[in-house]
CSV table of C-alpha atoms in Angstrom, one decimal:
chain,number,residue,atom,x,y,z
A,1,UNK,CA,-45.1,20.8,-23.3
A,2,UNK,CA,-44.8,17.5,-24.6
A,3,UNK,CA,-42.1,16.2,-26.7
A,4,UNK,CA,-42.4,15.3,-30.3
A,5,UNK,CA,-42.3,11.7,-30.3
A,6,UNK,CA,-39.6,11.5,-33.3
A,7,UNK,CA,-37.6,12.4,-30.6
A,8,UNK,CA,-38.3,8.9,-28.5
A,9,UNK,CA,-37.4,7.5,-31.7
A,10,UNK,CA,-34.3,9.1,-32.3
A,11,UNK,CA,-33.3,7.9,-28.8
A,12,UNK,CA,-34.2,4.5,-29.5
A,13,UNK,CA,-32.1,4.6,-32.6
A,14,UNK,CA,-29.1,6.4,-30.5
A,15,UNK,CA,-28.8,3.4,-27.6
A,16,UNK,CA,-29.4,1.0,-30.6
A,17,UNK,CA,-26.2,2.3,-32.0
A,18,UNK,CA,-24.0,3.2,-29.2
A,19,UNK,CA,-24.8,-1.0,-28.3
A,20,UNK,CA,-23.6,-1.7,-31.7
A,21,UNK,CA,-20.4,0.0,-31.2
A,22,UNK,CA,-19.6,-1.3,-27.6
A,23,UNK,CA,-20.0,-4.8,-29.2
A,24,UNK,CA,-18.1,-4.3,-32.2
A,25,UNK,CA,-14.9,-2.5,-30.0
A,26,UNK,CA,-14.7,-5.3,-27.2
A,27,UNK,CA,-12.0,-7.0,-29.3
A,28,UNK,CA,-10.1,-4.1,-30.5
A,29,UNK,CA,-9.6,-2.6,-26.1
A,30,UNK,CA,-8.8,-6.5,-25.1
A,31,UNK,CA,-6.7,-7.2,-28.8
A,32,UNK,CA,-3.2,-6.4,-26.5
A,33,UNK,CA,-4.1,-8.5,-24.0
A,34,UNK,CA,-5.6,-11.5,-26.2
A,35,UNK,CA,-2.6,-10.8,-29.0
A,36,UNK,CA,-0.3,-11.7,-25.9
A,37,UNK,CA,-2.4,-14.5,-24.9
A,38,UNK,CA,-3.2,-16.2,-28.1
A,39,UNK,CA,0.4,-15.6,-29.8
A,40,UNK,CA,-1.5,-13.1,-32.6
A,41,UNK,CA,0.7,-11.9,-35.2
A,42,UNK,CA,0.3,-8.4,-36.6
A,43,UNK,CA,-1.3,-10.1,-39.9
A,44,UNK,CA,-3.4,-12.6,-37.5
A,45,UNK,CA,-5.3,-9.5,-36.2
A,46,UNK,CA,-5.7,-8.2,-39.8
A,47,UNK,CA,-7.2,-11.1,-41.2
A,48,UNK,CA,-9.7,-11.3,-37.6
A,49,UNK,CA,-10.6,-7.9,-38.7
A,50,UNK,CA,-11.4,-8.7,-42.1
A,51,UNK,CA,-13.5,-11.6,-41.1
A,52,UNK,CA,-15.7,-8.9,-39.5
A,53,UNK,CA,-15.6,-6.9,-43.0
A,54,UNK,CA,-16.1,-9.4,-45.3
A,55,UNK,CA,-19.2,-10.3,-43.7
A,56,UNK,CA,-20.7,-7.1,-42.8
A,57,UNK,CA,-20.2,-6.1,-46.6
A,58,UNK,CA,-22.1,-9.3,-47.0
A,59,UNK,CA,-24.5,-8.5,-44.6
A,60,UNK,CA,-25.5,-5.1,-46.3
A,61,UNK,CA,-26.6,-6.5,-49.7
A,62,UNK,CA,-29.2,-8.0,-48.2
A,63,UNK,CA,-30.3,-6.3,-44.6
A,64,UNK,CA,-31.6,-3.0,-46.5
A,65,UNK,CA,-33.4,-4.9,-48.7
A,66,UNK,CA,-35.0,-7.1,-46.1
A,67,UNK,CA,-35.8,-3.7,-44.0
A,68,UNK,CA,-37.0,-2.0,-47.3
A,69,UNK,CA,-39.4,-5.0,-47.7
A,70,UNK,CA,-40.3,-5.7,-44.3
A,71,UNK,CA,-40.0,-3.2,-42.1
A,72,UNK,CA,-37.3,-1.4,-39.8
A,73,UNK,CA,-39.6,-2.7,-36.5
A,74,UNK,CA,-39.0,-6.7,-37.4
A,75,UNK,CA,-35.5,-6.3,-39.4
A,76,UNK,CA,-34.1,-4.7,-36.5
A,77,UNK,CA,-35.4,-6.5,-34.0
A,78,UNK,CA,-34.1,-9.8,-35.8
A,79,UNK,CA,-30.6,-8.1,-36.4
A,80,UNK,CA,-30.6,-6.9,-32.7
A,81,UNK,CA,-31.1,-10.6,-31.5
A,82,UNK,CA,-28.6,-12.0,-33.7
A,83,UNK,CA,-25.4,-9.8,-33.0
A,84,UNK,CA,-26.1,-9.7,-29.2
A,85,UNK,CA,-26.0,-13.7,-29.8
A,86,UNK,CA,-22.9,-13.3,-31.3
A,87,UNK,CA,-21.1,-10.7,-29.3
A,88,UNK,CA,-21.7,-13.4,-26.9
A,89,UNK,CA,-20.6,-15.8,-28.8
A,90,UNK,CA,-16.9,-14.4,-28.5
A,91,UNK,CA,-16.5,-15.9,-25.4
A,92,UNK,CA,-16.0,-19.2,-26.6
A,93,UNK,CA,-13.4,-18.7,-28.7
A,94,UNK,CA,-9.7,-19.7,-28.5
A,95,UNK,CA,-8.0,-19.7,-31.6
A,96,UNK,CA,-7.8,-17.0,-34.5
A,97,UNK,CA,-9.9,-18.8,-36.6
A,98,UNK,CA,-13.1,-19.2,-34.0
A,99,UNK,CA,-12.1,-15.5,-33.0
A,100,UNK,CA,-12.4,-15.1,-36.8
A,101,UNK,CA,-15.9,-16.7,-37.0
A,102,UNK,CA,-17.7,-14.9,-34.2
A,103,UNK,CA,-16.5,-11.6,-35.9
A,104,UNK,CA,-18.0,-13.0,-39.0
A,105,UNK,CA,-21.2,-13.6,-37.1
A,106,UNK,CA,-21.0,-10.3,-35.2
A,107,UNK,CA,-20.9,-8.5,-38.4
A,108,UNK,CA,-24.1,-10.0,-40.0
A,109,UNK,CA,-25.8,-9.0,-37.7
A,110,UNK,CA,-24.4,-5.4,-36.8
A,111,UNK,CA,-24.8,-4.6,-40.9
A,112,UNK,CA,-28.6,-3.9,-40.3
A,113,UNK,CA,-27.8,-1.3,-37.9
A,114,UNK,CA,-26.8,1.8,-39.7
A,115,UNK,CA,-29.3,0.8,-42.9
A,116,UNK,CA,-32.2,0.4,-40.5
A,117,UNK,CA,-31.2,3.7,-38.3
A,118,UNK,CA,-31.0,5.8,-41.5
A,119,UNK,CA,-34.7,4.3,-42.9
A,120,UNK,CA,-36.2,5.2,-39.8
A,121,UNK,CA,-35.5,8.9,-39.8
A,122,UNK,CA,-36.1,8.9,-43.6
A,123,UNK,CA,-39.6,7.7,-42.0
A,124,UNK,CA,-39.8,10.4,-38.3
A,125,UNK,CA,-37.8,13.2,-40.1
A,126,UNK,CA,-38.4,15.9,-42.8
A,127,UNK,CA,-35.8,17.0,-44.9
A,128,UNK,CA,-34.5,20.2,-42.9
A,129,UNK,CA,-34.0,17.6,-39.6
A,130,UNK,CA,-32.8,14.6,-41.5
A,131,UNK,CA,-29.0,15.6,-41.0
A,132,UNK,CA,-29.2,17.3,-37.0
A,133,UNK,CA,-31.5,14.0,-36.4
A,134,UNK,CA,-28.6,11.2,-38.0
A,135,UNK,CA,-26.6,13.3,-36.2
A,136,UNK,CA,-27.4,12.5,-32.8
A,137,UNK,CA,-28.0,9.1,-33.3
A,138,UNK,CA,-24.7,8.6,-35.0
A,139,UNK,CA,-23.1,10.2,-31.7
A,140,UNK,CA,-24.5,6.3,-30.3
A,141,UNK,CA,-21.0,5.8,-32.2
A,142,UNK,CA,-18.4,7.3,-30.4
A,143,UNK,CA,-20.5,6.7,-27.2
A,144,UNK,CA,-20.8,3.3,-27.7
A,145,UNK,CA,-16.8,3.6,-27.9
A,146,UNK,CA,-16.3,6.0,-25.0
A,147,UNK,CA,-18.1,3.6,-22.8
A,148,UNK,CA,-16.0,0.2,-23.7
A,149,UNK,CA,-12.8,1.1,-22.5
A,150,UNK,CA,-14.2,1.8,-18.6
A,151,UNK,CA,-16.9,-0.9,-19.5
A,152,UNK,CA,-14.5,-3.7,-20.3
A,153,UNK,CA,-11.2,-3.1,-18.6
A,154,UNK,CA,-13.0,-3.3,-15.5
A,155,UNK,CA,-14.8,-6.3,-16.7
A,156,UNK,CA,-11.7,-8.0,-18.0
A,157,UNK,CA,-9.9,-7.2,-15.2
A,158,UNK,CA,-12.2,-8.1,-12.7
A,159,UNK,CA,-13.5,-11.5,-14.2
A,160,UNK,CA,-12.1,-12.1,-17.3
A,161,UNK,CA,-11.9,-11.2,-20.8
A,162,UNK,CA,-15.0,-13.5,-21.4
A,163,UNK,CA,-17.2,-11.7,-19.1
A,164,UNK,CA,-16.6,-8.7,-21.1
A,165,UNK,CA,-17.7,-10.4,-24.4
A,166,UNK,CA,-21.3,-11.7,-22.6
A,167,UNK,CA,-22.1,-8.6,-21.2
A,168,UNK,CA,-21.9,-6.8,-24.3
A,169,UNK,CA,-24.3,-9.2,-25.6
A,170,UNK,CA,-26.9,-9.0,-22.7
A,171,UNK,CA,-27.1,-5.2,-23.7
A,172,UNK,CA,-28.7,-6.2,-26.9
A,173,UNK,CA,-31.4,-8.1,-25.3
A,174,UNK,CA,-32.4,-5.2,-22.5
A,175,UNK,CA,-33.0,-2.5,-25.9
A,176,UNK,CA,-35.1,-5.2,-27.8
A,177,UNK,CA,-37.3,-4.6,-25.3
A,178,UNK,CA,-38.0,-0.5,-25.3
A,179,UNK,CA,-37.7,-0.9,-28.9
A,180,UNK,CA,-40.5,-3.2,-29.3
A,181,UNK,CA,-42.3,-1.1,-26.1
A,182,UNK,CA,-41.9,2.3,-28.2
A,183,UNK,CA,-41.1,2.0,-32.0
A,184,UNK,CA,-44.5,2.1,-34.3
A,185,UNK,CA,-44.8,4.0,-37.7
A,186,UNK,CA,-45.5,8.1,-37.6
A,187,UNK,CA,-49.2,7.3,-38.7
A,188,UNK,CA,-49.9,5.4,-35.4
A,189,UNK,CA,-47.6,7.1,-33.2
A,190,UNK,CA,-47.2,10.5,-33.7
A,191,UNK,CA,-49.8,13.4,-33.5
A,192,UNK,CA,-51.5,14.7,-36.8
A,193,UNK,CA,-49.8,18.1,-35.7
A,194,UNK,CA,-46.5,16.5,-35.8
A,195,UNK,CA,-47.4,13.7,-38.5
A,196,UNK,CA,-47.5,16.9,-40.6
A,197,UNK,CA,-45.0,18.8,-39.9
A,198,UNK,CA,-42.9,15.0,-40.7
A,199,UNK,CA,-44.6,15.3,-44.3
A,200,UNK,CA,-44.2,18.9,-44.5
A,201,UNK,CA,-41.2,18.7,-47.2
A,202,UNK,CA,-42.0,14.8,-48.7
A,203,UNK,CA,-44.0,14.4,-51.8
A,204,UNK,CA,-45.9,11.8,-52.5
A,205,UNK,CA,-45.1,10.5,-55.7
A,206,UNK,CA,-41.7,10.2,-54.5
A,207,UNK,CA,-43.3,8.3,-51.5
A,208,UNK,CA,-44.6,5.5,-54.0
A,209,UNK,CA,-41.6,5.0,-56.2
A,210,UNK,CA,-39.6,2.1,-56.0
A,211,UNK,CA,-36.4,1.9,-58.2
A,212,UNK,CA,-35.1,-1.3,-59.6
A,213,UNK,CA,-31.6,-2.1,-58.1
A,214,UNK,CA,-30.3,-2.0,-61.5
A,215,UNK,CA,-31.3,1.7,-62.0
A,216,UNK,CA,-29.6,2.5,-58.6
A,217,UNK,CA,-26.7,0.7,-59.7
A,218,UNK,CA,-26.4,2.7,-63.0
A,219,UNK,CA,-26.8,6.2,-61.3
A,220,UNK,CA,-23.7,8.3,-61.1
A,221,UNK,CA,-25.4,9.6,-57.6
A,222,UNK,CA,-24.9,6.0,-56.4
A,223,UNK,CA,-21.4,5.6,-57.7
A,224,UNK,CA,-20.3,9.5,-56.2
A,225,UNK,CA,-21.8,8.1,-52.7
A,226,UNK,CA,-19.9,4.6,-53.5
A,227,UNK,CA,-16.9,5.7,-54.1
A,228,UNK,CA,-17.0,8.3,-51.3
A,229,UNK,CA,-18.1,5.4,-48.7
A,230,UNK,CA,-15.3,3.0,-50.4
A,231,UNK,CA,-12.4,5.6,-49.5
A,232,UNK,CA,-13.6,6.9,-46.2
A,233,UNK,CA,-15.3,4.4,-44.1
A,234,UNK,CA,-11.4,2.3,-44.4
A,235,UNK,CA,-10.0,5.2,-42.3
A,236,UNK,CA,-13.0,4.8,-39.0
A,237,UNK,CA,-12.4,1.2,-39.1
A,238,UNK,CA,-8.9,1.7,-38.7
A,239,UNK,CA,-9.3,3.8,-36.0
A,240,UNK,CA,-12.2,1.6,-34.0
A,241,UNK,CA,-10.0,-1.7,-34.6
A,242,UNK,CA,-6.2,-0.6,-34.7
A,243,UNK,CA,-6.2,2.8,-32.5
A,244,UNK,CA,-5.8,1.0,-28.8
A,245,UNK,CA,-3.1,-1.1,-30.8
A,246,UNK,CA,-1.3,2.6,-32.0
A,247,UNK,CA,-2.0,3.5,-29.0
A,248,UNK,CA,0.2,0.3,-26.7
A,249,UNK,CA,2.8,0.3,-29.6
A,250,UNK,CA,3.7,4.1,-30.2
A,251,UNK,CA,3.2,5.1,-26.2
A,252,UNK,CA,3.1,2.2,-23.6
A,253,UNK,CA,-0.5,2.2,-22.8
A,254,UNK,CA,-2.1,-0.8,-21.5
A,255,UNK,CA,-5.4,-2.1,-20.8
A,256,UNK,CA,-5.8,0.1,-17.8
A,257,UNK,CA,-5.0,3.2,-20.0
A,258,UNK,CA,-7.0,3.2,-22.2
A,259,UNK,CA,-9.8,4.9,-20.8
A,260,UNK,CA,-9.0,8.6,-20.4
A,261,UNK,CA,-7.6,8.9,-23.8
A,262,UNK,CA,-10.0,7.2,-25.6
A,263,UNK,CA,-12.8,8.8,-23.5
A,264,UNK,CA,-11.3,12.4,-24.7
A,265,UNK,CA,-11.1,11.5,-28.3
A,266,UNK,CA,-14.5,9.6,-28.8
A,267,UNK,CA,-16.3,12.3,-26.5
A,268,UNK,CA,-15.1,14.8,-29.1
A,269,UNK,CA,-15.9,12.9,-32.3
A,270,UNK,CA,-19.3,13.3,-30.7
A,271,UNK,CA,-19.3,16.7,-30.5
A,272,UNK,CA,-18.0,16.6,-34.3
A,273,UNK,CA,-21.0,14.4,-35.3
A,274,UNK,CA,-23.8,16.6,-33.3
A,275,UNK,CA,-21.8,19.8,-35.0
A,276,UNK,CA,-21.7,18.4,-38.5
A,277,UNK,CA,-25.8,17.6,-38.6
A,278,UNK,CA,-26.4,21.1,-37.0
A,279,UNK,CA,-24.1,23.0,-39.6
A,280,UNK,CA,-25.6,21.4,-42.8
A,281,UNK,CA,-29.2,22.3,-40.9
A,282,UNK,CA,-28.7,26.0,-40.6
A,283,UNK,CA,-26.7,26.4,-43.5
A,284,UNK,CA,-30.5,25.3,-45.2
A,285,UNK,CA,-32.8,27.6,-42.5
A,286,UNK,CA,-30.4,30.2,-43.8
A,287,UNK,CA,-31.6,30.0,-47.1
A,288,UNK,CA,-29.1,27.6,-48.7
A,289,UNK,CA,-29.7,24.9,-51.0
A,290,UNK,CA,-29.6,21.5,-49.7
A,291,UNK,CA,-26.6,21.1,-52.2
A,292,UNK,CA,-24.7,23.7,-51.1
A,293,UNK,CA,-25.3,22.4,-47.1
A,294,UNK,CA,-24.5,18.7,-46.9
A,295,UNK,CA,-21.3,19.7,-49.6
A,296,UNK,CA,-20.1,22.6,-48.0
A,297,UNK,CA,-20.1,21.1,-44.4
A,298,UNK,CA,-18.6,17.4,-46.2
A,299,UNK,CA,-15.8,19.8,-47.4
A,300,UNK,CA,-15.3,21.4,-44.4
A,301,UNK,CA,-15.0,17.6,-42.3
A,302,UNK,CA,-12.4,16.6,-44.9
A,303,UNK,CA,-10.2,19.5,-44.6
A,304,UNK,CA,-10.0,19.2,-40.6
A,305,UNK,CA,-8.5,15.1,-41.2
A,306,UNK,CA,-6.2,16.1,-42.8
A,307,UNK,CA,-4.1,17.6,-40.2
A,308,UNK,CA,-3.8,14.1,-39.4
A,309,UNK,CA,-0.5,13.8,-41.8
A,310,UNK,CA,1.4,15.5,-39.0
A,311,UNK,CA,1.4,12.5,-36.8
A,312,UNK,CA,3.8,11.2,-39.7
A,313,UNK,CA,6.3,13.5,-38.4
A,314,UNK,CA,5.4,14.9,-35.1
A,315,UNK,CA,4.1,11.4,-33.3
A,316,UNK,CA,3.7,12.8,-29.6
A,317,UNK,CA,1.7,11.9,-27.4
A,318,UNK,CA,-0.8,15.2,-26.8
A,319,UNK,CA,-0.1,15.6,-30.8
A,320,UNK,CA,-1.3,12.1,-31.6
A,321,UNK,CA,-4.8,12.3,-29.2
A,322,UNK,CA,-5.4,16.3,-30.7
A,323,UNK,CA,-5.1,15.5,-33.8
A,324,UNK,CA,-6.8,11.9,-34.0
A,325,UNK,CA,-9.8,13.7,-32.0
A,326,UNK,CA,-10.0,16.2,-35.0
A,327,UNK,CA,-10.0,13.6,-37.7
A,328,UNK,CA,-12.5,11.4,-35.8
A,329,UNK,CA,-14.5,14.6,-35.0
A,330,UNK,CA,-14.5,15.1,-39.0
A,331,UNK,CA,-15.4,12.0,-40.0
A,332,UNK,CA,-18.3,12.0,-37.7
A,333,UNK,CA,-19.7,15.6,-39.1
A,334,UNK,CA,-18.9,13.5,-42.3
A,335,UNK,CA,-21.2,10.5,-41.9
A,336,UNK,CA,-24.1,12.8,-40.4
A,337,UNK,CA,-24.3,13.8,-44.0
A,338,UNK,CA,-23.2,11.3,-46.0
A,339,UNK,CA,-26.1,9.2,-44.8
A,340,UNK,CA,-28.5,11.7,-45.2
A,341,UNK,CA,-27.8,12.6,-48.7
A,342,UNK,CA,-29.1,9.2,-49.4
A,343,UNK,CA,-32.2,10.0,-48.0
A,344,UNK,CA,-32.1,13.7,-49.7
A,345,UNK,CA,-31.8,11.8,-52.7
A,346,UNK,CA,-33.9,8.7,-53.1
A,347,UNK,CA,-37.3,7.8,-51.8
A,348,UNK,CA,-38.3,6.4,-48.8
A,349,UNK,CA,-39.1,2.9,-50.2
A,350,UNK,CA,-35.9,2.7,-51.0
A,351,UNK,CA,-33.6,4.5,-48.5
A,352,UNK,CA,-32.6,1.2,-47.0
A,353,UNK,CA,-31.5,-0.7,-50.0
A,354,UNK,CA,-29.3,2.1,-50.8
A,355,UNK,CA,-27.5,2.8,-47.6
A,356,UNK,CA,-27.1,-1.3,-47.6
A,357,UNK,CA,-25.2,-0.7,-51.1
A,358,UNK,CA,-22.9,2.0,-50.4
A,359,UNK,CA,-22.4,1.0,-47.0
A,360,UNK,CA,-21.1,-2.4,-48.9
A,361,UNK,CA,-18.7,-0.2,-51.2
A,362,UNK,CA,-17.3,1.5,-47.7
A,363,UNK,CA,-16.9,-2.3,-46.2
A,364,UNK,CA,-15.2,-3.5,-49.3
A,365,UNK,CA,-12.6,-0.8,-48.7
A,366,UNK,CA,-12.6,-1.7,-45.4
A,367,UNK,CA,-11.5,-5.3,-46.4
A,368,UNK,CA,-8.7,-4.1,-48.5
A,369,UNK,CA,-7.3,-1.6,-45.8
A,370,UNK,CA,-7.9,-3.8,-43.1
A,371,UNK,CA,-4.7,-6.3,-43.9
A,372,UNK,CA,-2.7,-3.8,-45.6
A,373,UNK,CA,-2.5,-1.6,-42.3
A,374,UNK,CA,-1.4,-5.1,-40.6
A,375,UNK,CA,1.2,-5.4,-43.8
A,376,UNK,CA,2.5,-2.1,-43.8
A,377,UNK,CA,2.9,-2.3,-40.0
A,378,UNK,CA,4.7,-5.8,-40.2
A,379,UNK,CA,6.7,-4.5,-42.9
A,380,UNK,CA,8.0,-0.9,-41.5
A,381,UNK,CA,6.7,-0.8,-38.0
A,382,UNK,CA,5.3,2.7,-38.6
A,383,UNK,CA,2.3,4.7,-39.1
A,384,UNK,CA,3.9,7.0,-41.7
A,385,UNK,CA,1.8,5.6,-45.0
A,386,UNK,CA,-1.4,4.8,-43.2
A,387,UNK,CA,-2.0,8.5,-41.8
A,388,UNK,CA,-0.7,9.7,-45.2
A,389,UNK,CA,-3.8,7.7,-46.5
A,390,UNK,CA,-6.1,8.8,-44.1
A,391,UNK,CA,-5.4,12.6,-44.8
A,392,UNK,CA,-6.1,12.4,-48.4
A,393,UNK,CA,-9.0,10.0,-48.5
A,394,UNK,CA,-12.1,12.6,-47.3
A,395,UNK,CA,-10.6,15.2,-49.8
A,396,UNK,CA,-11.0,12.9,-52.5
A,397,UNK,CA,-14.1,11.6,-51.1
A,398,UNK,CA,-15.7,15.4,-51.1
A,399,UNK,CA,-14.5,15.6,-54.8
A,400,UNK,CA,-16.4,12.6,-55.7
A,401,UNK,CA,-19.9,13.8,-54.4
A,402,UNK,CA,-18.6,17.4,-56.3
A,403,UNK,CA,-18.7,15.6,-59.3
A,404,UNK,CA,-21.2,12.6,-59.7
A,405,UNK,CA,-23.6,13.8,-57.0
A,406,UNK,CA,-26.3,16.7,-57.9
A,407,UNK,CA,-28.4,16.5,-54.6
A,408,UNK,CA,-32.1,16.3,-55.5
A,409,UNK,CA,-34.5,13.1,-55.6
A,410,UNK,CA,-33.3,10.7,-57.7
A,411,UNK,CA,-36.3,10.6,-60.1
A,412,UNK,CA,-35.2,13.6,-61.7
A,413,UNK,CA,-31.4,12.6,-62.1
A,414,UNK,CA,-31.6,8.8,-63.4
């Protein structure tokens, strides 16, 4: 039997973003190794790291736009091009602020990623698969970060640290090509059987609206999203940037270590991702709202970070990769369906303007917690306040969708 094509698609989308995450995580496996090379400070790695947030929050008021208006096929394939440019880029540098500036680069780039991913299964997906669907591309992730540390210790230890940065670049360049091979619109690709079954939930008039940025702006469904983004997205950064860092500070890893634990936490955030899509999926083939699923399984990811806390107390070793694998597990079942509620919510047309907007709220916080987790750490030398931060932010996320967010297209709620 032949396979439904959205499921090419979703693959495409999958290496797309397991490539975005092995270039964006290069720095943070070799950051020991360059902070001893360069003389880095605590705050000097902050500040690198915000470069990279500044600019993708910058990046995402524009790249869902520029999808929304010109398509996922071109905007992707431009933003592809760009950040594997970039990640190359890296290689070249020498000082903080040149590290500084290819992150800034990197970032523009990279922000048309998750904007473009989320459009396109807006576009391959109805409704009842949009969540199992983002899912399994989102588990591109935590791949993309279970592959660096094997990927580029060997690299970096084999032929240098620049060698790690170009390879992760040429990567880039080998998916442009299946995507432009593969990727077309349902109407040209798929079958009318499964071109259908695709439109079986969509209506049409909410196919042909286009809302004003203004109106999004205004809607307490944007701000419950926002705010949600702006509290939770700080807490993955910190773990993609700072967690090889926690990792050679609390425990004595190096370079060469990283891989096994890293590998075992990553592997089961992707298992936490896959999980979270399928739970909000047959919590609606069981006859549930699609309220009721994409809240009850956010509240259920919140509730398992926060065991996180404990690591303020109890910071062992098998404690600290348990419990980490839990929260990153979480916030992976989260992001399955905090992205789709967007496209639950608002029309396609649309879709990628707002996932650029409250993907810019998330980066904002981002920005903020990026140098205060290199203050707090110059300052006390402990992980005590940050993990205390991390526990709390998904509940309070999860009560911000409870109270702005009523999950049905936005044309009813504005």
């Amino acid at each position: 039997m032949k396979q439904p094509y959205r499921w090419t698609i979703c693959s495409l989308l999958f290496f797309g973003t397991t490539i975005n995450f092995i270039d964006r995580q290069v720095l943070s496996i070799l950051a020991p190794q360059l902070q001893t090379a360069f003389h880095w400070t605590e705050a000097d790695y902050g500040y690198i790291v915000m470069a990279f947030q500044i600019a993708y929050a910058a990046g995402l008021l524009f790249t869902g736009h520029f999808l929304d208006r010109f398509g996922v096929r071109l905007g992707y394939s431009i933003a592809m091009i760009f950040w594997s440019l970039s990640a190359a880029g890296h290689a070249l540098a020498s000082s903080v602020i040149s590290f500084a500036s290819a992150r800034f680069c990197l970032a523009l780039g990279e922000s048309a990623n998750f904007p473009a991913a989320i459009k396109t299964v807006a576009e391959w997906f109805p409704k009842k698969e949009r969540a199992f669907a983002t899912g399994l591309f989102n588990t591109g992730a935590t791949v993309g970060v279970i592959v660096s540390p094997v990927l580029i210790s060997r690299l970096a230890l084999n032929f240098g640290w620049q060698a790690a940065f170009v390879a992760a670049g040429i990567l880039g360049v080998v998916w442009l090509f299946f995507w432009l091979l593969f990727y077309g619109q349902p109407e040209k690709k798929a079958s009318k059987k499964e071109l259908d079954y695709i439109r079986s939930d969509s209506e049409k008039e909410e196919e042909k609206q286009d809302i004003p940025w203004l109106q999004l702006l205004r809607s307490k469904q944007t701000l419950g999203i926002c705010i949600g983004r702006f509290v939770t997205d700080p807490i993955w950064w910190f773990f993609l940037f700072w967690l090889p860092k926690y990792l050679h500070g609390q425990f004595g890893l190096d370079i060469g270590d990283f891989g096994l634990p890293l590998i075992i936490i990553y592997t089961v955030s992707s298992l936490g991702g896959v999980s979270g899509g399928w739970l909000s999926s047959w919590f609606i083939r069981r006859g549930k709202s699609i309220d009721f699923a994409r809240k009850t399984t956010i509240l259920i990811a919140a509730l398992a970070v926060m065991p996180i806390v404990l690591l303020a107390w109890y910071p062992s070793f098998i404690a600290a990769i348990v419990l980490i694998s839990l929260a990153t597990a979480a916030h992976q079942a989260w992001g399955a369906n905090i992205y789709t509620v967007v496209s639950d919510i608002y029309p396609q047309k649309t879709v990628g303007s707002v996932i650029g907007l409250t993907s810019f709220a998330g980066a904002v916080g981002g920005i903020i917690f990026s140098p205060t987790v290199g203050w707090i750490l110059a300052a006390t030398n402990s992980y005590f306040i940050i993990f205390l931060i991390a526990g709390a932010a998904y509940l309070v996320a999860w009560l911000a969708l409870k109270i702005f967010v009523s999950i049905q297209p936005v044309k009813y709620v504005i």
